[in-house]
Amino acid sequence: MFKKVLSMLLAVMLIASVMTVGFVSVSAAPTAGFTPDPNKLYFDVQGTGWTMGDKNKVAFHIFGGDLEKTLAWGASKSIGAATTGESTVFEIDPVGGKQGYTLTPGVQYKIIFVRTEGKNWGDQTYDLFFNTDCLGHYAYSDGTMTENPVDSSKMALTAYWDDSIDAAVCGPVRGITSIGNVVGTCLESGKTDYDLLKDFFTEEKTDFQGKTCYQNAHGYVCEISETSPNYKTEQKMIDDIGAGLSLTKDDVKSILEDEEVQAKLADGPDCDWDYEKSTLPAGSTPHEHTPGEPTEENVVPATCQHAGSYDKVVYCTTCGEELSREEIVIGKLLHTPGEPVQENFVPATCQQAGGYDSVTYCTECGEEISREHTDIGKLLHTPGEPVIENDHASTCTVQGAYDEVTYCTVCKGEISRETKYHDLAQHTPGEPVQDQMAGYPATCTENGLKVMVTRCTECGTELSRDDVPISAKGHSDPLAYHEEVPATATVPGVKAHYECTDCHATFWDAAGQKPATAEELIIPADLVRGDANGDGVFDMLDVTTLQRYLVDLDVEKFVEAAADVDLSGDVDAIDVTLMQRVLAQMTTFEKWDEKHPKAS
């Protein structure tokens, strides 16, 4: 029921939209003295009927083509600037500007122009094709409206490029809407009207919850009440689309008989279209051929003695016309190899290598296919007992070595030589010494550690490393006494206390028995430093309060002592800057006080 009601509303909205824009004048070109930047795109809002105030701008939303990533709808980088000297023209540099797109010459992209106010995107134009030829040119609207292809309850202004741009390549995108209406004039590169109708039946779209455009349109115009002004039969809907695409009923018949279309229609709603009842003209519409996969014809098989051939033929998938024919020569087949045989055999000895030829012949024609010579290495020697040669003794740092050599007992030739090593001699340990780079000293309360190292007296190699503990030395005696530092209005003070001069631990008593933490020693200030508005918190509201106070604007409450953050005795712009730097975590009040000590 909802679909039927919506369909009735759509018809009313379409009529109202046309009536609304019927008296808008066509947009004029920019002034005669205007010289466009060849890298920019322009849009003239004159003729759109948009109300353009000081806060209104135009967004240039670009998508499609070979762009791997596009800016999201509503992105601030898409908003163009007003063109200097032109009261109704806006511009954007899609390549060198904030968008930073890479545009390929010859590729069709899509663009939508949107009236914006701040972050709000409002009225928009219908999808318009453009390519790099459009850079340096302007688009405009004549006030006519186009149905949104995805959501037919919405309408958008139709936009065009100036007359110097080829409207057949860069114009309003031609397509079939969600309720089966033909919109736009410019076909996507490589597409035909025939392709659009076929896609209408076959392409499953995420915008339609995985349904084809036909299935979606069928639900909105064929499944509603026959009394609805928007109702159509399948026959009329398809005939209307065919007429809008300038197709014949033979074209429609060819599309509906396509195997892919038949498969989609089998899973969806009925398609009660009759060739004889069609109001479309007969005949076939001239179209660009769509090459199919190459097929092989006139095949002559090849053998190992004779080459073969075949014709590689490409037919149009739409009309079946032969588009190309190319003779392909097939080289001779590989021979059928038999078992390899040995020829020219020479035996080997332990002093001389041998070898033979491994030859393969074709079992079909007897032709020699390959001949590979194989060397047979000398026979193995007869090894004798190993003997020791080149013997050298070891030290504690240099490993001694010797050669273990085996000779053949027949030819006396050397069979193998292997170098082997003696064990290293023992190190001579010296007296342990402290490693100054290791360990750590004792503190007032923590034990320390020293590392004793023993090395070889002959070569200096480290033989052992032992940890030796060092007892804690205790706090300084006496502890240093610090008198109380009173708090000011905004700067905390410090209570009287004792401090170890070595580790700087703090205590309440001179004996160091009562530890005092840094938090316990703080005497709180009466005010929060920087809390100019007196709400107990230092934040950006305090910066605003001080700024308003300095320019004599009314403030609800102002605490002068808390606002004097630089402790100069006066509140001024320096206090504003210091507040902002502290809130931005660029400094702290304590660091400021260290760099700007006040005279006592």
XYZ file of N, CA, C and O in Angstrom, residues 385-527:
572
model
N 95.002 -44.790 5.451
C 94.822 -44.248 6.783
C 95.126 -42.750 6.771
O 96.078 -42.309 6.135
N 94.318 -41.941 7.498
C 94.574 -40.498 7.541
C 95.934 -40.193 8.187
O 96.372 -40.898 9.114
N 96.591 -39.125 7.721
C 97.866 -38.679 8.288
C 97.708 -37.222 8.719
O 96.874 -36.496 8.206
N 98.553 -36.815 9.751
C 98.477 -35.459 10.295
C 99.538 -34.588 9.621
O 100.713 -34.966 9.548
N 99.134 -33.384 9.173
C 100.055 -32.434 8.564
C 99.756 -31.028 9.092
O 98.639 -30.734 9.515
N 100.797 -30.139 9.053
C 100.657 -28.729 9.426
C 100.071 -28.559 10.832
O 99.102 -27.830 11.053
N 100.677 -29.222 11.825
C 100.169 -29.195 13.196
C 100.689 -27.955 13.926
O 101.894 -27.681 13.922
N 99.752 -27.151 14.581
C 100.113 -25.966 15.358
C 99.391 -26.024 16.698
O 98.175 -26.258 16.754
N 100.143 -25.777 17.824
C 99.575 -25.838 19.177
C 98.704 -24.606 19.456
O 98.812 -23.570 18.797
N 97.806 -24.706 20.512
C 96.897 -23.621 20.908
C 97.496 -22.774 22.018
O 98.371 -23.227 22.770
N 97.048 -21.508 22.125
C 97.270 -20.655 23.295
C 95.902 -20.417 23.931
O 94.897 -20.973 23.482
N 95.857 -19.494 24.990
C 94.552 -19.248 25.626
C 93.645 -18.385 24.762
O 92.462 -18.229 25.050
N 94.190 -17.762 23.684
C 93.357 -16.917 22.802
C 93.320 -17.406 21.368
O 92.387 -17.094 20.641
N 94.315 -18.128 20.934
C 94.402 -18.592 19.552
C 94.302 -20.111 19.530
O 95.096 -20.801 20.180
N 93.299 -20.593 18.762
C 93.071 -22.034 18.685
C 94.056 -22.650 17.692
O 94.184 -22.191 16.562
N 94.781 -23.680 18.147
C 95.699 -24.386 17.256
C 94.947 -25.284 16.298
O 93.782 -25.626 16.513
N 95.584 -25.673 15.164
C 94.908 -26.483 14.145
C 95.907 -27.415 13.479
O 97.133 -27.244 13.576
N 95.335 -28.403 12.739
C 96.141 -29.345 11.961
C 95.296 -29.877 10.814
O 94.065 -29.789 10.845
N 95.936 -30.378 9.749
C 95.249 -30.980 8.613
C 95.266 -32.499 8.758
O 96.319 -33.111 9.004
N 94.064 -33.112 8.599
C 93.955 -34.578 8.569
C 93.741 -34.949 7.104
O 92.706 -34.635 6.528
N 94.744 -35.611 6.477
C 94.783 -35.847 5.032
C 94.697 -37.345 4.738
O 95.346 -38.165 5.400
N 93.861 -37.677 3.712
C 93.732 -39.081 3.277
C 94.183 -39.164 1.822
O 93.767 -38.354 0.982
N 95.052 -40.151 1.523
C 95.573 -40.374 0.166
C 95.057 -41.694 -0.379
O 94.746 -42.632 0.370
N 94.917 -41.756 -1.753
C 94.502 -42.993 -2.426
C 95.673 -43.989 -2.408
O 96.801 -43.645 -2.778
N 95.411 -45.242 -2.037
C 96.484 -46.256 -1.993
C 96.844 -46.781 -3.379
O 97.878 -47.421 -3.550
N 95.999 -46.457 -4.385
C 96.250 -46.948 -5.738
C 97.093 -45.929 -6.522
O 98.173 -46.227 -7.036
N 96.547 -44.667 -6.615
C 97.233 -43.658 -7.437
C 98.024 -42.659 -6.605
O 98.663 -41.755 -7.161
N 97.954 -42.810 -5.259
C 98.656 -41.934 -4.325
C 98.129 -40.477 -4.368
O 98.725 -39.605 -3.739
N 97.063 -40.219 -5.063
C 96.509 -38.862 -5.092
C 95.767 -38.520 -3.808
O 95.267 -39.405 -3.094
N 95.744 -37.240 -3.492
C 95.059 -36.778 -2.281
C 93.550 -36.910 -2.467
O 92.988 -36.386 -3.421
N 92.911 -37.588 -1.527
C 91.462 -37.797 -1.614
C 90.719 -36.718 -0.831
O 89.734 -36.153 -1.296
N 91.207 -36.422 0.364
C 90.537 -35.421 1.204
C 91.539 -34.752 2.123
O 92.594 -35.312 2.440
N 91.190 -33.515 2.516
C 92.001 -32.760 3.481
C 91.025 -32.001 4.376
O 90.263 -31.153 3.899
N 91.041 -32.248 5.661
C 90.133 -31.621 6.615
C 90.935 -30.951 7.714
O 91.811 -31.577 8.325
N 90.658 -29.670 7.925
C 91.328 -28.936 8.996
C 90.572 -29.159 10.300
O 89.361 -28.958 10.373
N 91.307 -29.574 11.340
C 90.723 -29.787 12.661
C 91.441 -28.891 13.665
O 92.568 -28.435 13.420
N 90.782 -28.640 14.831
C 91.291 -27.658 15.777
C 91.534 -28.274 17.150
O 90.769 -29.124 17.622
N 92.640 -27.801 17.809
C 92.917 -28.168 19.199
C 92.070 -27.310 20.127
O 91.646 -26.210 19.760
N 91.817 -27.793 21.344
C 91.139 -26.978 22.356
C 92.038 -25.816 22.769
O 93.281 -25.931 22.747
N 91.418 -24.671 23.164
C 92.181 -23.541 23.671
C 92.848 -23.889 24.996
O 92.329 -24.685 25.787
N 93.994 -23.260 25.280
C 94.675 -23.443 26.566
C 93.883 -22.731 27.664
O 93.082 -21.838 27.391
N 94.046 -23.101 28.950
C 93.334 -22.506 30.072
C 93.794 -21.077 30.315
O 94.969 -20.749 30.168
N 92.829 -20.153 30.706
C 93.167 -18.781 31.082
C 93.848 -18.750 32.453
O 93.669 -19.659 33.287
N 94.606 -17.657 32.748
C 95.240 -17.437 34.058
C 94.516 -16.286 34.726
O 94.669 -15.125 34.320
N 93.657 -16.549 35.764
C 92.867 -15.483 36.362
C 93.713 -14.516 37.175
O 94.633 -14.920 37.886
N 93.396 -13.160 37.096
C 94.058 -12.144 37.892
C 93.206 -11.735 39.070
O 92.206 -12.384 39.399
N 93.575 -10.618 39.773
C 92.820 -10.125 40.919
C 91.527 -9.437 40.423
O 91.553 -8.711 39.419
N 90.390 -9.583 41.150
C 89.156 -8.907 40.754
C 89.291 -7.384 40.856
O 89.907 -6.886 41.805
N 88.745 -6.628 39.894
C 88.716 -5.166 39.921
C 87.270 -4.713 39.671
O 86.482 -5.413 39.037
N 86.946 -3.502 40.178
C 85.565 -2.988 40.042
C 85.331 -2.436 38.640
O 86.173 -1.720 38.104
N 84.163 -2.802 38.037
C 83.750 -2.267 36.739
C 83.039 -0.931 36.993
O 81.935 -0.881 37.548
N 83.701 0.183 36.605
C 83.157 1.509 36.875
C 81.914 1.826 36.042
O 81.178 2.770 36.351
N 81.677 1.071 34.932
C 80.537 1.334 34.060
C 79.294 0.524 34.441
O 78.247 0.677 33.838
N 79.422 -0.377 35.448
C 78.314 -1.238 35.844
C 77.921 -0.942 37.283
O 78.639 -0.243 38.013
N 76.796 -1.493 37.726
C 76.318 -1.294 39.075
C 75.683 0.060 39.277
O 75.473 0.814 38.323
N 75.392 0.407 40.525
C 74.775 1.691 40.844
C 75.065 2.021 42.299
O 75.214 1.133 43.141
N 75.187 3.332 42.625
C 75.556 3.722 43.989
C 74.376 3.567 44.952
O 73.222 3.511 44.552
N 74.698 3.506 46.250
C 73.673 3.479 47.285
C 73.071 4.866 47.439
O 73.723 5.876 47.179
N 71.777 4.941 47.781
C 71.111 6.217 48.082
C 70.870 6.292 49.574
O 71.336 5.427 50.354
N 70.111 7.312 49.987
C 69.819 7.474 51.416
C 69.059 6.281 51.969
O 69.278 5.862 53.106
N 68.147 5.728 51.157
C 67.260 4.662 51.664
C 67.406 3.348 50.919
O 66.884 2.332 51.374
N 68.080 3.330 49.759
C 68.195 2.124 48.956
C 69.645 1.642 48.906
O 70.577 2.451 48.823
N 69.825 0.303 48.960
C 71.165 -0.276 48.843
C 71.691 -0.091 47.426
O 70.931 -0.015 46.469
N 73.003 -0.040 47.292
C 73.638 0.060 45.981
C 74.268 -1.262 45.585
O 74.089 -2.303 46.241
N 75.023 -1.256 44.451
C 75.632 -2.491 43.945
C 76.895 -2.128 43.162
O 76.891 -1.186 42.380
N 77.986 -2.869 43.460
C 79.186 -2.738 42.639
C 79.501 -4.086 42.011
O 79.176 -5.133 42.569
N 80.104 -4.037 40.816
C 80.381 -5.251 40.044
C 81.897 -5.464 39.987
O 82.641 -4.588 39.526
N 82.358 -6.645 40.468
C 83.781 -6.987 40.471
C 84.046 -7.953 39.320
O 83.362 -8.980 39.177
N 85.052 -7.619 38.494
C 85.364 -8.388 37.284
C 86.749 -9.022 37.406
O 87.718 -8.354 37.817
N 86.832 -10.301 37.029
C 88.113 -11.030 37.002
C 88.484 -11.307 35.552
O 87.655 -11.813 34.781
N 89.723 -10.947 35.150
C 90.202 -11.126 33.783
C 91.457 -11.995 33.747
O 92.187 -12.104 34.736
N 91.699 -12.581 32.543
C 92.908 -13.406 32.321
C 94.136 -12.484 32.273
O 94.128 -11.465 31.555
N 95.185 -12.825 33.012
C 96.405 -11.997 33.025
C 97.185 -12.111 31.721
O 98.030 -11.259 31.436
N 96.899 -13.112 30.930
C 97.631 -13.307 29.686
C 96.981 -12.544 28.508
O 97.665 -11.847 27.761
N 95.647 -12.663 28.390
C 94.977 -12.087 27.217
C 93.915 -11.032 27.554
O 93.387 -10.371 26.668
N 93.621 -10.855 28.853
C 92.646 -9.855 29.257
C 91.190 -10.267 29.097
O 90.294 -9.474 29.328
N 90.903 -11.491 28.717
C 89.525 -11.960 28.559
C 88.797 -11.963 29.896
O 89.378 -12.398 30.908
N 87.553 -11.477 29.938
C 86.758 -11.497 31.164
C 86.385 -12.932 31.491
O 85.796 -13.649 30.680
N 86.725 -13.327 32.751
C 86.469 -14.710 33.170
C 85.249 -14.807 34.072
O 84.546 -15.815 34.044
N 85.012 -13.776 34.894
C 83.848 -13.816 35.787
C 83.434 -12.398 36.140
O 84.226 -11.454 36.021
N 82.167 -12.274 36.605
C 81.607 -10.970 37.006
C 80.700 -11.220 38.202
O 79.734 -11.977 38.112
N 81.034 -10.585 39.348
C 80.311 -10.826 40.599
C 79.689 -9.533 41.116
O 80.344 -8.468 41.107
N 78.419 -9.609 41.577
C 77.735 -8.468 42.178
C 78.021 -8.396 43.668
O 77.849 -9.388 44.401
N 78.434 -7.196 44.151
C 78.731 -6.987 45.580
C 77.805 -5.882 46.089
O 77.859 -4.753 45.580
N 76.886 -6.148 47.055
C 75.947 -5.126 47.538
C 76.645 -4.029 48.333
O 77.664 -4.260 48.983
N 76.077 -2.775 48.282
C 76.548 -1.618 49.044
C 75.386 -1.151 49.914
O 74.286 -0.909 49.411
N 75.598 -1.012 51.204
C 74.520 -0.643 52.123
C 74.084 0.801 51.916
O 74.892 1.660 51.526
N 72.753 1.096 52.176
C 72.232 2.454 52.097
C 72.946 3.352 53.092
O 73.300 2.923 54.199
N 73.154 4.651 52.765
C 73.955 5.550 53.590
C 73.115 6.400 54.544
O 73.678 7.111 55.397
N 71.770 6.391 54.429
C 70.929 7.188 55.308
C 70.814 8.624 54.842
O 71.604 9.094 54.027
N 69.775 9.351 55.393
C 69.546 10.735 55.017
C 70.642 11.643 55.553
O 71.375 11.304 56.498
N 70.760 12.855 54.956
C 71.766 13.827 55.403
C 71.499 14.212 56.858
O 70.354 14.262 57.306
N 72.555 14.460 57.603
C 72.454 14.815 59.018
C 73.285 16.075 59.262
O 74.519 16.049 59.090
N 72.663 17.206 59.538
C 71.225 17.333 59.814
C 70.431 17.526 58.530
O 71.001 17.788 57.485
N 69.061 17.414 58.659
C 68.172 17.737 57.548
C 68.069 19.260 57.401
O 68.135 19.994 58.390
N 67.894 19.762 56.169
C 67.773 21.201 55.924
C 66.362 21.669 56.276
O 65.386 21.006 55.922
N 66.287 22.825 56.986
C 64.985 23.352 57.404
C 64.520 24.432 56.416
O 65.291 25.300 56.028
N 63.221 24.351 55.995
C 62.622 25.342 55.100
C 61.445 26.011 55.811
O 60.517 25.326 56.267
N 61.491 27.316 55.913
C 60.414 28.055 56.561
C 59.157 28.054 55.674
O 59.245 27.828 54.471
N 58.036 28.354 56.293
C 56.760 28.386 55.558
C 56.749 29.523 54.526
O 57.215 30.618 54.821
N 56.245 29.219 53.320
C 56.033 30.222 52.280
C 54.523 30.436 52.163
O 53.793 29.545 51.714
N 54.054 31.587 52.626
C 52.589 31.781 52.654
C 51.995 31.764 51.224
O 52.670 32.109 50.265
N 50.731 31.382 51.131
C 50.019 31.424 49.847
C 49.578 32.849 49.544
O 49.385 33.651 50.455
N 49.481 33.177 48.245
C 48.906 34.444 47.811
C 47.462 34.189 47.384
O 46.948 33.075 47.538
N 46.842 35.188 46.772
C 45.432 35.024 46.354
C 45.286 33.906 45.333
O 44.316 33.168 45.343
N 46.292 33.782 44.443
C 46.160 32.786 43.360
C 47.295 31.776 43.316
O 47.197 30.797 42.592
N 48.385 32.021 44.056
C 49.530 31.108 44.015
C 49.613 30.353 45.339
O 49.693 30.974 46.406
N 49.575 28.984 45.320
C 49.657 28.204 46.557
C 50.977 28.463 47.289
O 52.007 28.765 46.683
N 50.953 28.326 48.627
C 52.170 28.434 49.435
C 52.685 27.069 49.837
O 52.170 26.035 49.403
N 53.758 27.045 50.670
C 54.378 25.785 51.127
C 54.551 25.851 52.633
O 55.087 26.846 53.173
N 54.148 24.789 53.331
C 54.284 24.727 54.792
C 55.744 24.523 55.180
O 56.541 23.996 54.399
N 56.081 24.914 56.411
C 57.445 24.700 56.927
C 57.729 23.206 56.977
O 56.872 22.407 57.373
N 58.980 22.792 56.635
C 59.321 21.373 56.597
C 60.840 21.203 56.567
O 61.591 22.169 56.439
N 61.264 19.921 56.695
C 62.687 19.572 56.627
C 62.913 18.780 55.350
O 62.030 18.095 54.861
N 64.153 18.864 54.807
C 64.474 18.206 53.531
C 65.865 17.599 53.568
O 66.814 18.223 54.053
N 65.970 16.350 53.059
C 67.291 15.704 52.913
C 68.021 16.385 51.756
O 67.481 16.491 50.651
N 69.263 16.854 52.022
C 70.017 17.567 50.984
C 70.549 16.622 49.906
O 70.993 17.082 48.852
N 70.468 15.291 50.171
C 70.969 14.337 49.173
C 69.848 13.872 48.240
O 69.958 13.975 47.018
N 68.743 13.343 48.817
C 67.680 12.772 47.971
C 66.453 13.674 47.905
O 65.497 13.361 47.192
N 66.452 14.803 48.674
C 65.366 15.788 48.660
C 64.033 15.233 49.164
O 62.972 15.774 48.856
N 64.078 14.165 49.984
C 62.863 13.710 50.657
C 62.463 14.748 51.694
O 63.316 15.429 52.281
N 61.156 14.924 51.951
C 60.653 15.954 52.880
C 60.015 15.303 54.107
O 59.391 14.222 54.008
N 60.179 16.006 55.275
C 59.700 15.477 56.564
C 59.117 16.635 57.376
O 59.453 17.810 57.183
N 58.246 16.276 58.325
C 57.692 17.259 59.248
C 58.666 17.540 60.405
O 58.635 18.615 60.989
N 59.528 16.542 60.748
C 60.397 16.680 61.925
C 61.859 16.640 61.517
O 62.227 16.124 60.457
N 62.739 17.183 62.386
C 64.187 17.245 62.125
C 64.819 15.870 62.154
O 65.885 15.654 61.552
N 64.176 14.885 62.840
C 64.754 13.538 62.926
C 64.444 12.708 61.690
O 64.995 11.621 61.525
N 63.560 13.217 60.821
C 63.240 12.476 59.602
C 62.382 11.253 59.852
O 62.420 10.299 59.085
N 61.556 11.292 60.908
C 60.712 10.150 61.236
C 59.278 10.300 60.690
O 58.529 9.346 60.642
N 58.915 11.552 60.315
C 57.540 11.810 59.858
C 57.585 12.342 58.420
O 57.752 13.553 58.199
N 57.457 11.456 57.418
C 57.513 11.895 56.006
C 56.356 12.850 55.687
O 55.251 12.723 56.223
N 56.627 13.808 54.818
C 55.615 14.764 54.339
C 55.578 14.727 52.809
O 56.613 14.909 52.161
N 54.398 14.476 52.205
C 54.288 14.442 50.746
C 54.176 15.863 50.196
O 53.860 16.801 50.936
N 54.418 16.008 48.894
C 54.328 17.322 48.255
C 52.914 17.883 48.363
O 52.725 19.094 48.546
N 51.912 17.013 48.254
C 50.527 17.477 48.359
C 50.217 17.996 49.765
O 49.488 18.976 49.941
N 50.789 17.317 50.804
C 50.529 17.734 52.176
C 51.153 19.093 52.468
O 50.683 19.848 53.321
N 52.264 19.419 51.802
C 52.984 20.661 52.079
C 52.322 21.884 51.440
O 52.641 23.018 51.777
N 51.414 21.647 50.480
C 50.827 22.777 49.752
C 49.809 23.524 50.614
O 48.948 22.922 51.270
N 49.952 24.856 50.647
C 48.952 25.728 51.282
C 48.074 26.266 50.146
O 48.562 27.011 49.291
N 46.812 25.870 50.062
C 45.982 26.264 48.907
C 45.814 27.784 48.812
O 45.775 28.486 49.823
N 45.737 28.285 47.575
C 45.444 29.690 47.326
C 43.952 29.951 47.519
O 43.136 29.023 47.432
N 43.604 31.191 47.779
C 42.192 31.538 47.989
C 41.396 31.408 46.703
O 40.216 31.067 46.719
N 42.041 31.697 45.562
C 41.353 31.675 44.275
C 42.023 30.694 43.334
O 43.209 30.381 43.503
